[in-house]
mmCIF file with all atom_site columns, C-alpha atoms in Angstrom:
data_model
loop_
_atom_site.group_PDB
_atom_site.id
_atom_site.type_symbol
_atom_site.label_atom_id
_atom_site.label_alt_id
_atom_site.label_comp_id
_atom_site.label_asym_id
_atom_site.label_entity_id
_atom_site.label_seq_id
_atom_site.pdbx_PDB_ins_code
_atom_site.Cartn_x
_atom_site.Cartn_y
_atom_site.Cartn_z
_atom_site.occupancy
_atom_site.B_iso_or_equiv
_atom_site.pdbx_formal_charge
_atom_site.auth_seq_id
_atom_site.auth_comp_id
_atom_site.auth_asym_id
_atom_site.auth_atom_id
_atom_site.pdbx_PDB_model_num
ATOM 1   C CA . ALA T 1 1   ? -16.226 217.164 7.081  1.00 61.00 ? 1222 ALA T CA 1
ATOM 2   C CA . GLN T 1 2   ? -15.716 216.473 10.743 1.00 71.00 ? 1223 GLN T CA 1
ATOM 3   C CA . SER T 1 3   ? -15.790 212.605 11.998 1.00 90.00 ? 1224 SER T CA 1
ATOM 4   C CA . VAL T 1 4   ? -17.144 212.504 15.277 1.00 94.00 ? 1225 VAL T CA 1
ATOM 5   C CA . SER T 1 5   ? -16.483 209.344 17.310 1.00 95.00 ? 1226 SER T CA 1
ATOM 6   C CA . GLN T 1 6   ? -18.729 208.325 20.354 1.00 95.00 ? 1227 GLN T CA 1
ATOM 7   C CA . HIS T 1 7   ? -17.312 204.601 21.867 1.00 88.00 ? 1228 HIS T CA 1
ATOM 8   C CA . ASN T 1 8   ? -19.969 203.490 23.270 1.00 87.00 ? 1229 ASN T CA 1
ATOM 9   C CA . HIS T 1 9   ? -23.372 202.608 21.492 1.00 91.00 ? 1230 HIS T CA 1
ATOM 10  C CA . HIS T 1 10  ? -25.470 201.600 24.531 1.00 95.00 ? 1231 HIS T CA 1
ATOM 11  C CA . VAL T 1 11  ? -24.161 202.314 28.189 1.00 97.00 ? 1232 VAL T CA 1
ATOM 12  C CA . ILE T 1 12  ? -26.338 200.498 31.234 1.00 97.00 ? 1233 ILE T CA 1
ATOM 13  C CA . LEU T 1 13  ? -26.092 201.647 34.844 1.00 97.00 ? 1234 LEU T CA 1
ATOM 14  C CA . SER T 1 14  ? -27.970 201.606 37.908 1.00 97.00 ? 1235 SER T CA 1
ATOM 15  C CA . GLU T 1 15  ? -28.579 204.646 39.690 1.00 97.00 ? 1236 GLU T CA 1
ATOM 16  C CA . ALA T 1 16  ? -25.992 206.542 41.838 1.00 97.00 ? 1237 ALA T CA 1
ATOM 17  C CA . ALA T 1 17  ? -23.257 204.793 39.857 1.00 98.00 ? 1238 ALA T CA 1
ATOM 18  C CA . SER T 1 18  ? -20.927 207.527 37.491 1.00 98.00 ? 1239 SER T CA 1
ATOM 19  C CA . LEU T 1 19  ? -21.003 207.808 33.851 1.00 97.00 ? 1240 LEU T CA 1
ATOM 20  C CA . GLU T 1 20  ? -18.397 209.266 31.018 1.00 97.00 ? 1241 GLU T CA 1
ATOM 21  C CA . LEU T 1 21  ? -19.124 208.978 27.673 1.00 97.00 ? 1242 LEU T CA 1
ATOM 22  C CA . GLY T 1 22  ? -16.353 209.416 25.245 1.00 97.00 ? 1243 GLY T CA 1
ATOM 23  C CA . CYS T 1 23  ? -15.772 211.286 22.809 1.00 97.00 ? 1244 CYS T CA 1
ATOM 24  C CA . ASN T 1 24  ? -13.227 211.834 19.766 1.00 96.00 ? 1245 ASN T CA 1
ATOM 25  C CA . TYR T 1 25  ? -13.310 214.155 16.448 1.00 95.00 ? 1246 TYR T CA 1
ATOM 26  C CA . SER T 1 26  ? -11.024 214.709 13.816 1.00 92.00 ? 1247 SER T CA 1
ATOM 27  C CA . TYR T 1 27  ? -10.300 217.856 13.142 1.00 83.00 ? 1248 TYR T CA 1
ATOM 28  C CA . GLY T 1 28  ? -6.826  219.367 13.551 1.00 77.00 ? 1249 GLY T CA 1
ATOM 29  C CA . GLY T 1 29  ? -8.165  222.878 13.941 1.00 86.00 ? 1250 GLY T CA 1
ATOM 30  C CA . THR T 1 30  ? -9.754  224.846 16.428 1.00 91.00 ? 1251 THR T CA 1
ATOM 31  C CA . VAL T 1 31  ? -12.845 223.539 17.094 1.00 93.00 ? 1252 VAL T CA 1
ATOM 32  C CA . ASN T 1 32  ? -16.229 224.421 18.976 1.00 94.00 ? 1253 ASN T CA 1
ATOM 33  C CA . LEU T 1 33  ? -17.847 220.836 21.112 1.00 96.00 ? 1254 LEU T CA 1
ATOM 34  C CA . PHE T 1 34  ? -21.358 220.685 22.188 1.00 96.00 ? 1255 PHE T CA 1
ATOM 35  C CA . TRP T 1 35  ? -22.948 217.783 24.064 1.00 97.00 ? 1256 TRP T CA 1
ATOM 36  C CA . TYR T 1 36  ? -27.065 216.880 23.634 1.00 96.00 ? 1257 TYR T CA 1
ATOM 37  C CA . VAL T 1 37  ? -29.308 214.962 25.295 1.00 96.00 ? 1258 VAL T CA 1
ATOM 38  C CA . GLN T 1 38  ? -31.878 213.891 23.886 1.00 93.00 ? 1259 GLN T CA 1
ATOM 39  C CA . TYR T 1 39  ? -35.069 212.252 25.963 1.00 92.00 ? 1260 TYR T CA 1
ATOM 40  C CA . PRO T 1 40  ? -37.396 209.912 25.176 1.00 87.00 ? 1261 PRO T CA 1
ATOM 41  C CA . GLY T 1 41  ? -40.057 211.751 22.658 1.00 82.00 ? 1262 GLY T CA 1
ATOM 42  C CA . GLN T 1 42  ? -38.462 214.690 22.719 1.00 86.00 ? 1263 GLN T CA 1
ATOM 43  C CA . HIS T 1 43  ? -35.877 217.126 21.007 1.00 87.00 ? 1264 HIS T CA 1
ATOM 44  C CA . LEU T 1 44  ? -32.783 217.243 20.744 1.00 92.00 ? 1265 LEU T CA 1
ATOM 45  C CA . GLN T 1 45  ? -31.093 220.050 24.071 1.00 92.00 ? 1266 GLN T CA 1
ATOM 46  C CA . LEU T 1 46  ? -27.861 221.365 24.548 1.00 94.00 ? 1267 LEU T CA 1
ATOM 47  C CA . LEU T 1 47  ? -26.378 219.890 27.879 1.00 96.00 ? 1268 LEU T CA 1
ATOM 48  C CA . LEU T 1 48  ? -23.004 221.923 26.995 1.00 96.00 ? 1269 LEU T CA 1
ATOM 49  C CA . LYS T 1 49  ? -20.224 223.265 25.153 1.00 96.00 ? 1270 LYS T CA 1
ATOM 50  C CA . TYR T 1 50  ? -16.783 224.574 24.935 1.00 96.00 ? 1271 TYR T CA 1
ATOM 51  C CA . PHE T 1 51  ? -15.689 227.508 22.916 1.00 94.00 ? 1272 PHE T CA 1
ATOM 52  C CA . SER T 1 52  ? -12.807 228.214 24.370 1.00 93.00 ? 1273 SER T CA 1
ATOM 53  C CA . GLY T 1 53  ? -11.219 228.739 27.865 1.00 94.00 ? 1274 GLY T CA 1
ATOM 54  C CA . ASP T 1 54  ? -11.048 226.714 30.795 1.00 96.00 ? 1275 ASP T CA 1
ATOM 55  C CA . PRO T 1 55  ? -10.806 223.012 29.342 1.00 96.00 ? 1276 PRO T CA 1
ATOM 56  C CA . LEU T 1 56  ? -13.328 221.781 32.117 1.00 97.00 ? 1277 LEU T CA 1
ATOM 57  C CA . VAL T 1 57  ? -16.646 222.651 30.611 1.00 97.00 ? 1278 VAL T CA 1
ATOM 58  C CA . LYS T 1 58  ? -19.656 222.474 33.830 1.00 97.00 ? 1279 LYS T CA 1
ATOM 59  C CA . GLY T 1 59  ? -23.613 222.026 32.226 1.00 95.00 ? 1280 GLY T CA 1
ATOM 60  C CA . ILE T 1 60  ? -27.137 221.432 32.965 1.00 94.00 ? 1281 ILE T CA 1
ATOM 61  C CA . LYS T 1 61  ? -28.085 218.796 35.084 1.00 95.00 ? 1282 LYS T CA 1
ATOM 62  C CA . GLY T 1 62  ? -24.556 218.136 36.961 1.00 96.00 ? 1283 GLY T CA 1
ATOM 63  C CA . PHE T 1 63  ? -23.120 216.996 34.007 1.00 97.00 ? 1284 PHE T CA 1
ATOM 64  C CA . GLU T 1 64  ? -19.950 218.409 32.451 1.00 98.00 ? 1285 GLU T CA 1
ATOM 65  C CA . ALA T 1 65  ? -17.116 217.502 29.600 1.00 98.00 ? 1286 ALA T CA 1
ATOM 66  C CA . GLU T 1 66  ? -12.971 218.390 29.349 1.00 97.00 ? 1287 GLU T CA 1
ATOM 67  C CA . PHE T 1 67  ? -11.634 219.249 26.188 1.00 96.00 ? 1288 PHE T CA 1
ATOM 68  C CA . ILE T 1 68  ? -8.228  217.400 26.017 1.00 95.00 ? 1289 ILE T CA 1
ATOM 69  C CA . LYS T 1 69  ? -7.140  218.912 22.743 1.00 93.00 ? 1290 LYS T CA 1
ATOM 70  C CA . SER T 1 70  ? -3.505  217.102 22.322 1.00 93.00 ? 1291 SER T CA 1
ATOM 71  C CA . LYS T 1 71  ? -6.441  213.451 22.301 1.00 94.00 ? 1292 LYS T CA 1
ATOM 72  C CA . PHE T 1 72  ? -8.802  215.308 20.302 1.00 95.00 ? 1293 PHE T CA 1
ATOM 73  C CA . SER T 1 73  ? -11.435 214.275 23.079 1.00 96.00 ? 1294 SER T CA 1
ATOM 74  C CA . PHE T 1 74  ? -14.631 216.050 24.591 1.00 97.00 ? 1295 PHE T CA 1
ATOM 75  C CA . ASN T 1 75  ? -15.439 213.028 27.439 1.00 97.00 ? 1296 ASN T CA 1
ATOM 76  C CA . LEU T 1 76  ? -18.399 213.752 28.921 1.00 98.00 ? 1297 LEU T CA 1
ATOM 77  C CA . ARG T 1 77  ? -18.654 213.445 32.935 1.00 98.00 ? 1298 ARG T CA 1
ATOM 78  C CA . LYS T 1 78  ? -21.332 212.684 35.195 1.00 98.00 ? 1299 LYS T CA 1
ATOM 79  C CA . PRO T 1 79  ? -20.283 212.035 39.359 1.00 97.00 ? 1300 PRO T CA 1
ATOM 80  C CA . SER T 1 80  ? -23.817 210.374 40.063 1.00 97.00 ? 1301 SER T CA 1
ATOM 81  C CA . VAL T 1 81  ? -26.722 210.173 37.554 1.00 97.00 ? 1302 VAL T CA 1
ATOM 82  C CA . GLN T 1 82  ? -30.599 209.601 38.523 1.00 97.00 ? 1303 GLN T CA 1
ATOM 83  C CA . TRP T 1 83  ? -33.081 207.570 36.458 1.00 96.00 ? 1304 TRP T CA 1
ATOM 84  C CA . SER T 1 84  ? -34.729 210.744 34.872 1.00 96.00 ? 1305 SER T CA 1
ATOM 85  C CA . ASP T 1 85  ? -30.908 210.727 33.259 1.00 97.00 ? 1306 ASP T CA 1
ATOM 86  C CA . THR T 1 86  ? -32.015 208.000 30.461 1.00 97.00 ? 1307 THR T CA 1
ATOM 87  C CA . ALA T 1 87  ? -31.863 209.319 27.331 1.00 96.00 ? 1308 ALA T CA 1
ATOM 88  C CA . GLU T 1 88  ? -29.599 209.375 24.569 1.00 95.00 ? 1309 GLU T CA 1
ATOM 89  C CA . TYR T 1 89  ? -26.315 211.495 24.345 1.00 97.00 ? 1310 TYR T CA 1
ATOM 90  C CA . PHE T 1 90  ? -24.738 213.102 21.176 1.00 96.00 ? 1311 PHE T CA 1
ATOM 91  C CA . CYS T 1 91  ? -21.274 214.720 20.845 1.00 97.00 ? 1312 CYS T CA 1
ATOM 92  C CA . ALA T 1 92  ? -21.236 216.918 18.142 1.00 96.00 ? 1313 ALA T CA 1
ATOM 93  C CA . VAL T 1 93  ? -18.382 218.871 16.577 1.00 95.00 ? 1314 VAL T CA 1
ATOM 94  C CA . LYS T 1 94  ? -18.518 221.957 14.633 1.00 93.00 ? 1315 LYS T CA 1
ATOM 95  C CA . GLU T 1 95  ? -14.796 223.943 12.873 1.00 91.00 ? 1316 GLU T CA 1
ATOM 96  C CA . ARG T 1 96  ? -14.455 227.116 14.659 1.00 87.00 ? 1317 ARG T CA 1
ATOM 97  C CA . ASN T 1 97  ? -15.451 229.561 11.455 1.00 86.00 ? 1318 ASN T CA 1
ATOM 98  C CA . ASP T 1 98  ? -17.719 227.291 10.425 1.00 88.00 ? 1319 ASP T CA 1
ATOM 99  C CA . TYR T 1 99  ? -21.670 226.622 11.435 1.00 90.00 ? 1320 TYR T CA 1
ATOM 100 C CA . LYS T 1 100 ? -22.331 222.929 10.410 1.00 92.00 ? 1321 LYS T CA 1
ATOM 101 C CA . LEU T 1 101 ? -22.181 220.974 13.077 1.00 93.00 ? 1322 LEU T CA 1
ATOM 102 C CA . SER T 1 102 ? -21.134 216.994 12.558 1.00 93.00 ? 1323 SER T CA 1
ATOM 103 C CA . PHE T 1 103 ? -22.877 214.408 15.389 1.00 94.00 ? 1324 PHE T CA 1
ATOM 104 C CA . GLY T 1 104 ? -21.447 211.729 16.756 1.00 94.00 ? 1325 GLY T CA 1
ATOM 105 C CA . ALA T 1 105 ? -23.341 207.950 16.392 1.00 93.00 ? 1326 ALA T CA 1
ATOM 106 C CA . GLY T 1 106 ? -24.891 208.897 19.621 1.00 94.00 ? 1327 GLY T CA 1
ATOM 107 C CA . THR T 1 107 ? -25.403 207.022 22.783 1.00 96.00 ? 1328 THR T CA 1
ATOM 108 C CA . THR T 1 108 ? -28.279 205.475 24.483 1.00 95.00 ? 1329 THR T CA 1
ATOM 109 C CA . VAL T 1 109 ? -28.102 205.660 28.399 1.00 97.00 ? 1330 VAL T CA 1
ATOM 110 C CA . THR T 1 110 ? -29.814 203.442 30.143 1.00 97.00 ? 1331 THR T CA 1
ATOM 111 C CA . VAL T 1 111 ? -30.618 203.773 34.249 1.00 97.00 ? 1332 VAL T CA 1
ATOM 112 C CA . ARG T 1 112 ? -32.152 200.899 36.090 1.00 95.00 ? 1333 ARG T CA 1
ATOM 113 C CA . ALA T 1 113 ? -33.547 202.665 39.167 1.00 88.00 ? 1334 ALA T CA 1
ATOM 114 C CA . GLY B 2 1   ? -35.981 231.326 25.011 1.00 66.00 ? 734  GLY B CA 1
ATOM 115 C CA . ALA B 2 2   ? -34.593 229.679 21.513 1.00 86.00 ? 735  ALA B CA 1
ATOM 116 C CA . VAL B 2 3   ? -37.548 227.631 20.762 1.00 92.00 ? 736  VAL B CA 1
ATOM 117 C CA . VAL B 2 4   ? -38.198 225.931 17.669 1.00 95.00 ? 737  VAL B CA 1
ATOM 118 C CA . SER B 2 5   ? -40.931 224.344 16.572 1.00 95.00 ? 738  SER B CA 1
ATOM 119 C CA . GLN B 2 6   ? -41.267 221.574 13.478 1.00 96.00 ? 739  GLN B CA 1
ATOM 120 C CA . HIS B 2 7   ? -44.758 221.320 11.905 1.00 97.00 ? 740  HIS B CA 1
ATOM 121 C CA . PRO B 2 8   ? -46.268 218.097 11.542 1.00 97.00 ? 741  PRO B CA 1
ATOM 122 C CA . SER B 2 9   ? -44.618 216.139 14.151 1.00 95.00 ? 742  SER B CA 1
ATOM 123 C CA . ARG B 2 10  ? -45.512 212.785 12.164 1.00 96.00 ? 743  ARG B CA 1
ATOM 124 C CA . VAL B 2 11  ? -46.945 212.276 8.703  1.00 97.00 ? 744  VAL B CA 1
ATOM 125 C CA . ILE B 2 12  ? -47.792 209.251 6.887  1.00 97.00 ? 745  ILE B CA 1
ATOM 126 C CA . CYS B 2 13  ? -48.420 209.697 2.877  1.00 96.00 ? 746  CYS B CA 1
ATOM 127 C CA . LYS B 2 14  ? -48.530 207.595 -0.220 1.00 96.00 ? 747  LYS B CA 1
ATOM 128 C CA . SER B 2 15  ? -45.782 206.786 -2.320 1.00 97.00 ? 748  SER B CA 1
ATOM 129 C CA . GLY B 2 16  ? -45.264 209.724 -5.189 1.00 96.00 ? 749  GLY B CA 1
ATOM 130 C CA . THR B 2 17  ? -47.462 212.500 -3.252 1.00 97.00 ? 750  THR B CA 1
ATOM 131 C CA . SER B 2 18  ? -45.498 215.338 -1.664 1.00 97.00 ? 751  SER B CA 1
ATOM 132 C CA . VAL B 2 19  ? -45.098 216.258 2.179  1.00 97.00 ? 752  VAL B CA 1
ATOM 133 C CA . LYS B 2 20  ? -44.305 219.986 3.155  1.00 97.00 ? 753  LYS B CA 1
ATOM 134 C CA . ILE B 2 21  ? -42.522 219.995 6.688  1.00 98.00 ? 754  ILE B CA 1
ATOM 135 C CA . GLU B 2 22  ? -41.972 223.575 8.573  1.00 97.00 ? 755  GLU B CA 1
ATOM 136 C CA . CYS B 2 23  ? -39.505 224.651 10.604 1.00 97.00 ? 756  CYS B CA 1
ATOM 137 C CA . ARG B 2 24  ? -39.858 228.003 12.448 1.00 96.00 ? 757  ARG B CA 1
ATOM 138 C CA . SER B 2 25  ? -37.967 229.797 15.425 1.00 94.00 ? 758  SER B CA 1
ATOM 139 C CA . LEU B 2 26  ? -40.556 231.028 17.887 1.00 94.00 ? 759  LEU B CA 1
ATOM 140 C CA . ASP B 2 27  ? -38.798 233.770 19.212 1.00 91.00 ? 760  ASP B CA 1
ATOM 141 C CA . PHE B 2 28  ? -35.881 234.914 17.365 1.00 93.00 ? 761  PHE B CA 1
ATOM 142 C CA . GLN B 2 29  ? -35.227 235.202 14.433 1.00 93.00 ? 762  GLN B CA 1
ATOM 143 C CA . ALA B 2 30  ? -32.995 233.106 12.025 1.00 92.00 ? 763  ALA B CA 1
ATOM 144 C CA . THR B 2 31  ? -30.559 233.584 9.760  1.00 91.00 ? 764  THR B CA 1
ATOM 145 C CA . THR B 2 32  ? -29.667 229.931 9.075  1.00 95.00 ? 765  THR B CA 1
ATOM 146 C CA . MET B 2 33  ? -31.525 226.667 9.685  1.00 96.00 ? 766  MET B CA 1
ATOM 147 C CA . PHE B 2 34  ? -29.989 223.748 9.001  1.00 96.00 ? 767  PHE B CA 1
ATOM 148 C CA . TRP B 2 35  ? -31.800 219.858 7.962  1.00 97.00 ? 768  TRP B CA 1
ATOM 149 C CA . TYR B 2 36  ? -30.838 216.888 8.952  1.00 96.00 ? 769  TYR B CA 1
ATOM 150 C CA . ARG B 2 37  ? -32.124 213.638 8.749  1.00 96.00 ? 770  ARG B CA 1
ATOM 151 C CA . GLN B 2 38  ? -31.759 210.431 11.171 1.00 91.00 ? 771  GLN B CA 1
ATOM 152 C CA . PHE B 2 39  ? -31.989 206.748 10.650 1.00 84.00 ? 772  PHE B CA 1
ATOM 153 C CA . PRO B 2 40  ? -33.391 204.956 13.747 1.00 79.00 ? 773  PRO B CA 1
ATOM 154 C CA . LYS B 2 41  ? -29.990 204.030 16.166 1.00 74.00 ? 774  LYS B CA 1
ATOM 155 C CA . GLN B 2 42  ? -28.214 206.285 14.311 1.00 79.00 ? 775  GLN B CA 1
ATOM 156 C CA . SER B 2 43  ? -26.721 209.847 14.388 1.00 85.00 ? 776  SER B CA 1
ATOM 157 C CA . LEU B 2 44  ? -28.077 213.467 12.604 1.00 91.00 ? 777  LEU B CA 1
ATOM 158 C CA . MET B 2 45  ? -27.389 213.736 9.041  1.00 93.00 ? 778  MET B CA 1
ATOM 159 C CA . LEU B 2 46  ? -26.808 216.854 7.564  1.00 95.00 ? 779  LEU B CA 1
ATOM 160 C CA . MET B 2 47  ? -28.652 216.957 4.874  1.00 96.00 ? 780  MET B CA 1
ATOM 161 C CA . ALA B 2 48  ? -28.580 221.300 4.022  1.00 96.00 ? 781  ALA B CA 1
ATOM 162 C CA . THR B 2 49  ? -28.025 224.392 4.803  1.00 95.00 ? 782  THR B CA 1
ATOM 163 C CA . SER B 2 50  ? -31.245 226.380 4.483  1.00 92.00 ? 783  SER B CA 1
ATOM 164 C CA . ASN B 2 51  ? -30.503 229.730 3.985  1.00 90.00 ? 784  ASN B CA 1
ATOM 165 C CA . GLU B 2 52  ? -32.805 233.188 4.251  1.00 89.00 ? 785  GLU B CA 1
ATOM 166 C CA . GLY B 2 53  ? -33.479 234.908 0.685  1.00 86.00 ? 786  GLY B CA 1
ATOM 167 C CA . SER B 2 54  ? -31.479 232.818 -0.849 1.00 87.00 ? 787  SER B CA 1
ATOM 168 C CA . LYS B 2 55  ? -30.533 229.092 -2.467 1.00 90.00 ? 788  LYS B CA 1
ATOM 169 C CA . ALA B 2 56  ? -30.066 226.455 0.431  1.00 93.00 ? 789  ALA B CA 1
ATOM 170 C CA . THR B 2 57  ? -26.688 224.228 -0.024 1.00 94.00 ? 790  THR B CA 1
ATOM 171 C CA . TYR B 2 58  ? -27.252 220.924 -0.158 1.00 96.00 ? 791  TYR B CA 1
ATOM 172 C CA . GLU B 2 59  ? -24.655 218.366 1.452  1.00 94.00 ? 792  GLU B CA 1
ATOM 173 C CA . GLN B 2 60  ? -22.922 215.916 -0.851 1.00 94.00 ? 793  GLN B CA 1
ATOM 174 C CA . GLY B 2 61  ? -25.480 212.855 -2.379 1.00 93.00 ? 794  GLY B CA 1
ATOM 175 C CA . VAL B 2 62  ? -28.145 214.980 -1.286 1.00 95.00 ? 795  VAL B CA 1
ATOM 176 C CA . GLU B 2 63  ? -31.057 215.523 -4.035 1.00 94.00 ? 796  GLU B CA 1
ATOM 177 C CA . LYS B 2 64  ? -31.883 219.251 -4.224 1.00 93.00 ? 797  LYS B CA 1
ATOM 178 C CA . ASP B 2 65  ? -34.315 218.659 -6.622 1.00 95.00 ? 798  ASP B CA 1
ATOM 179 C CA . LYS B 2 66  ? -36.171 215.485 -4.346 1.00 96.00 ? 799  LYS B CA 1
ATOM 180 C CA . PHE B 2 67  ? -35.775 217.638 -1.008 1.00 97.00 ? 800  PHE B CA 1
ATOM 181 C CA . LEU B 2 68  ? -36.562 221.157 -1.952 1.00 96.00 ? 801  LEU B CA 1
ATOM 182 C CA . ILE B 2 69  ? -35.776 224.136 0.690  1.00 95.00 ? 802  ILE B CA 1
ATOM 183 C CA . ASN B 2 70  ? -37.449 227.412 1.154  1.00 92.00 ? 803  ASN B CA 1
ATOM 184 C CA . HIS B 2 71  ? -36.058 230.113 3.577  1.00 91.00 ? 804  HIS B CA 1
ATOM 185 C CA . ALA B 2 72  ? -38.618 232.731 2.554  1.00 83.00 ? 805  ALA B CA 1
ATOM 186 C CA . SER B 2 73  ? -38.304 234.407 6.279  1.00 91.00 ? 806  SER B CA 1
ATOM 187 C CA . LEU B 2 74  ? -36.307 235.019 9.225  1.00 92.00 ? 807  LEU B CA 1
ATOM 188 C CA . THR B 2 75  ? -38.066 232.723 11.328 1.00 94.00 ? 808  THR B CA 1
ATOM 189 C CA . LEU B 2 76  ? -39.458 230.421 8.817  1.00 95.00 ? 809  LEU B CA 1
ATOM 190 C CA . SER B 2 77  ? -37.554 227.410 6.719  1.00 95.00 ? 810  SER B CA 1
ATOM 191 C CA . THR B 2 78  ? -39.560 224.193 5.137  1.00 96.00 ? 811  THR B CA 1
ATOM 192 C CA . LEU B 2 79  ? -38.673 220.826 3.313  1.00 97.00 ? 812  LEU B CA 1
ATOM 193 C CA . THR B 2 80  ? -40.437 219.818 1.160  1.00 97.00 ? 813  THR B CA 1
ATOM 194 C CA . VAL B 2 81  ? -39.836 215.673 -0.001 1.00 97.00 ? 814  VAL B CA 1
ATOM 195 C CA . THR B 2 82  ? -41.369 215.166 -3.585 1.00 97.00 ? 815  THR B CA 1
ATOM 196 C CA . SER B 2 83  ? -42.570 212.460 -4.982 1.00 96.00 ? 816  SER B CA 1
ATOM 197 C CA . ALA B 2 84  ? -41.875 210.434 -1.687 1.00 96.00 ? 817  ALA B CA 1
ATOM 198 C CA . HIS B 2 85  ? -40.281 207.042 -1.704 1.00 96.00 ? 818  HIS B CA 1
ATOM 199 C CA . PRO B 2 86  ? -40.717 204.551 1.308  1.00 95.00 ? 819  PRO B CA 1
ATOM 200 C CA . GLU B 2 87  ? -36.867 204.950 1.252  1.00 94.00 ? 820  GLU B CA 1
ATOM 201 C CA . ASP B 2 88  ? -37.377 208.150 2.223  1.00 95.00 ? 821  ASP B CA 1
ATOM 202 C CA . SER B 2 89  ? -39.412 206.871 5.561  1.00 96.00 ? 822  SER B CA 1
ATOM 203 C CA . SER B 2 90  ? -37.268 209.090 8.092  1.00 95.00 ? 823  SER B CA 1
ATOM 204 C CA . PHE B 2 91  ? -36.894 211.402 11.098 1.00 95.00 ? 824  PHE B CA 1
ATOM 205 C CA . TYR B 2 92  ? -36.553 214.947 9.840  1.00 97.00 ? 825  TYR B CA 1
ATOM 206 C CA . ILE B 2 93  ? -35.320 216.970 12.305 1.00 97.00 ? 826  ILE B CA 1
ATOM 207 C CA . CYS B 2 94  ? -34.434 221.188 12.027 1.00 97.00 ? 827  CYS B CA 1
ATOM 208 C CA . SER B 2 95  ? -32.325 223.528 13.678 1.00 96.00 ? 828  SER B CA 1
ATOM 209 C CA . ALA B 2 96  ? -32.165 226.878 13.791 1.00 95.00 ? 829  ALA B CA 1
ATOM 210 C CA . ARG B 2 97  ? -29.016 229.510 14.022 1.00 94.00 ? 830  ARG B CA 1
ATOM 211 C CA . GLN B 2 98  ? -28.476 232.051 16.926 1.00 91.00 ? 831  GLN B CA 1
ATOM 212 C CA . GLY B 2 99  ? -24.706 233.228 17.140 1.00 88.00 ? 832  GLY B CA 1
ATOM 213 C CA . HIS B 2 100 ? -22.888 229.458 16.653 1.00 86.00 ? 833  HIS B CA 1
ATOM 214 C CA . GLU B 2 101 ? -25.528 227.442 18.424 1.00 89.00 ? 834  GLU B CA 1
ATOM 215 C CA . GLN B 2 102 ? -28.300 225.533 17.056 1.00 93.00 ? 835  GLN B CA 1
ATOM 216 C CA . PHE B 2 103 ? -31.490 225.039 18.870 1.00 94.00 ? 836  PHE B CA 1
ATOM 217 C CA . PHE B 2 104 ? -33.623 222.385 17.508 1.00 94.00 ? 837  PHE B CA 1
ATOM 218 C CA . GLY B 2 105 ? -36.936 221.258 16.617 1.00 95.00 ? 838  GLY B CA 1
ATOM 219 C CA . PRO B 2 106 ? -38.788 218.350 18.187 1.00 94.00 ? 839  PRO B CA 1
ATOM 220 C CA . GLY B 2 107 ? -38.751 216.844 14.381 1.00 95.00 ? 840  GLY B CA 1
ATOM 221 C CA . THR B 2 108 ? -40.997 215.446 12.316 1.00 96.00 ? 841  THR B CA 1
ATOM 222 C CA . ARG B 2 109 ? -41.835 211.532 11.527 1.00 95.00 ? 842  ARG B CA 1
ATOM 223 C CA . LEU B 2 110 ? -42.408 210.666 7.910  1.00 96.00 ? 843  LEU B CA 1
ATOM 224 C CA . THR B 2 111 ? -43.578 207.315 6.398  1.00 96.00 ? 844  THR B CA 1
ATOM 225 C CA . VAL B 2 112 ? -43.827 206.606 3.198  1.00 96.00 ? 845  VAL B CA 1
ATOM 226 C CA . LEU B 2 113 ? -46.688 203.764 2.414  1.00 96.00 ? 846  LEU B CA 1
#
């Protein structure tokens, strides 16, 4: 099974600050990569995904992520956060020929107004 | 599109009783659904893969006789926690696969007294 590491457990920042959340995985083969967000009291929603092509992926709500194969990383970024970005963020990875997802431990992001 | 529902959203039961959780894909058919367990402040742990018309595939360490899964139709999978005990208290989340993506239900909070 994949091992997925998210470096930050809890990030606190002010509105308009930039956000970067780290994600590393262990599998050396071809992978599909995902970032999900879970707003308080809501279900997981897909922010963005990478399957192939341009390693810089743009998602919803102004988020983007960059796949760096040599570093086994898929870091999530947002240039300027809003209070509404307060949520739990999960990185997930699956091997290309499998359907099962492996999740990171999640990062709680708190944005102060 | 791609909406997944779960029922109930929360349930409280006595130790020794069985609890059934339903997962439905509302606007698409899903031959594969997944069941996860999420502990507070932790990641989603895959419990089992539910396959329509065939037996579920359980992850290592998950007791198949305790967590019964039935996927009788292309839009419904059920998870039954049999003879529940307090240590089974958790947040159970299902997802339904569409292509290489998973769409998640809102989760079911199970509390066993």
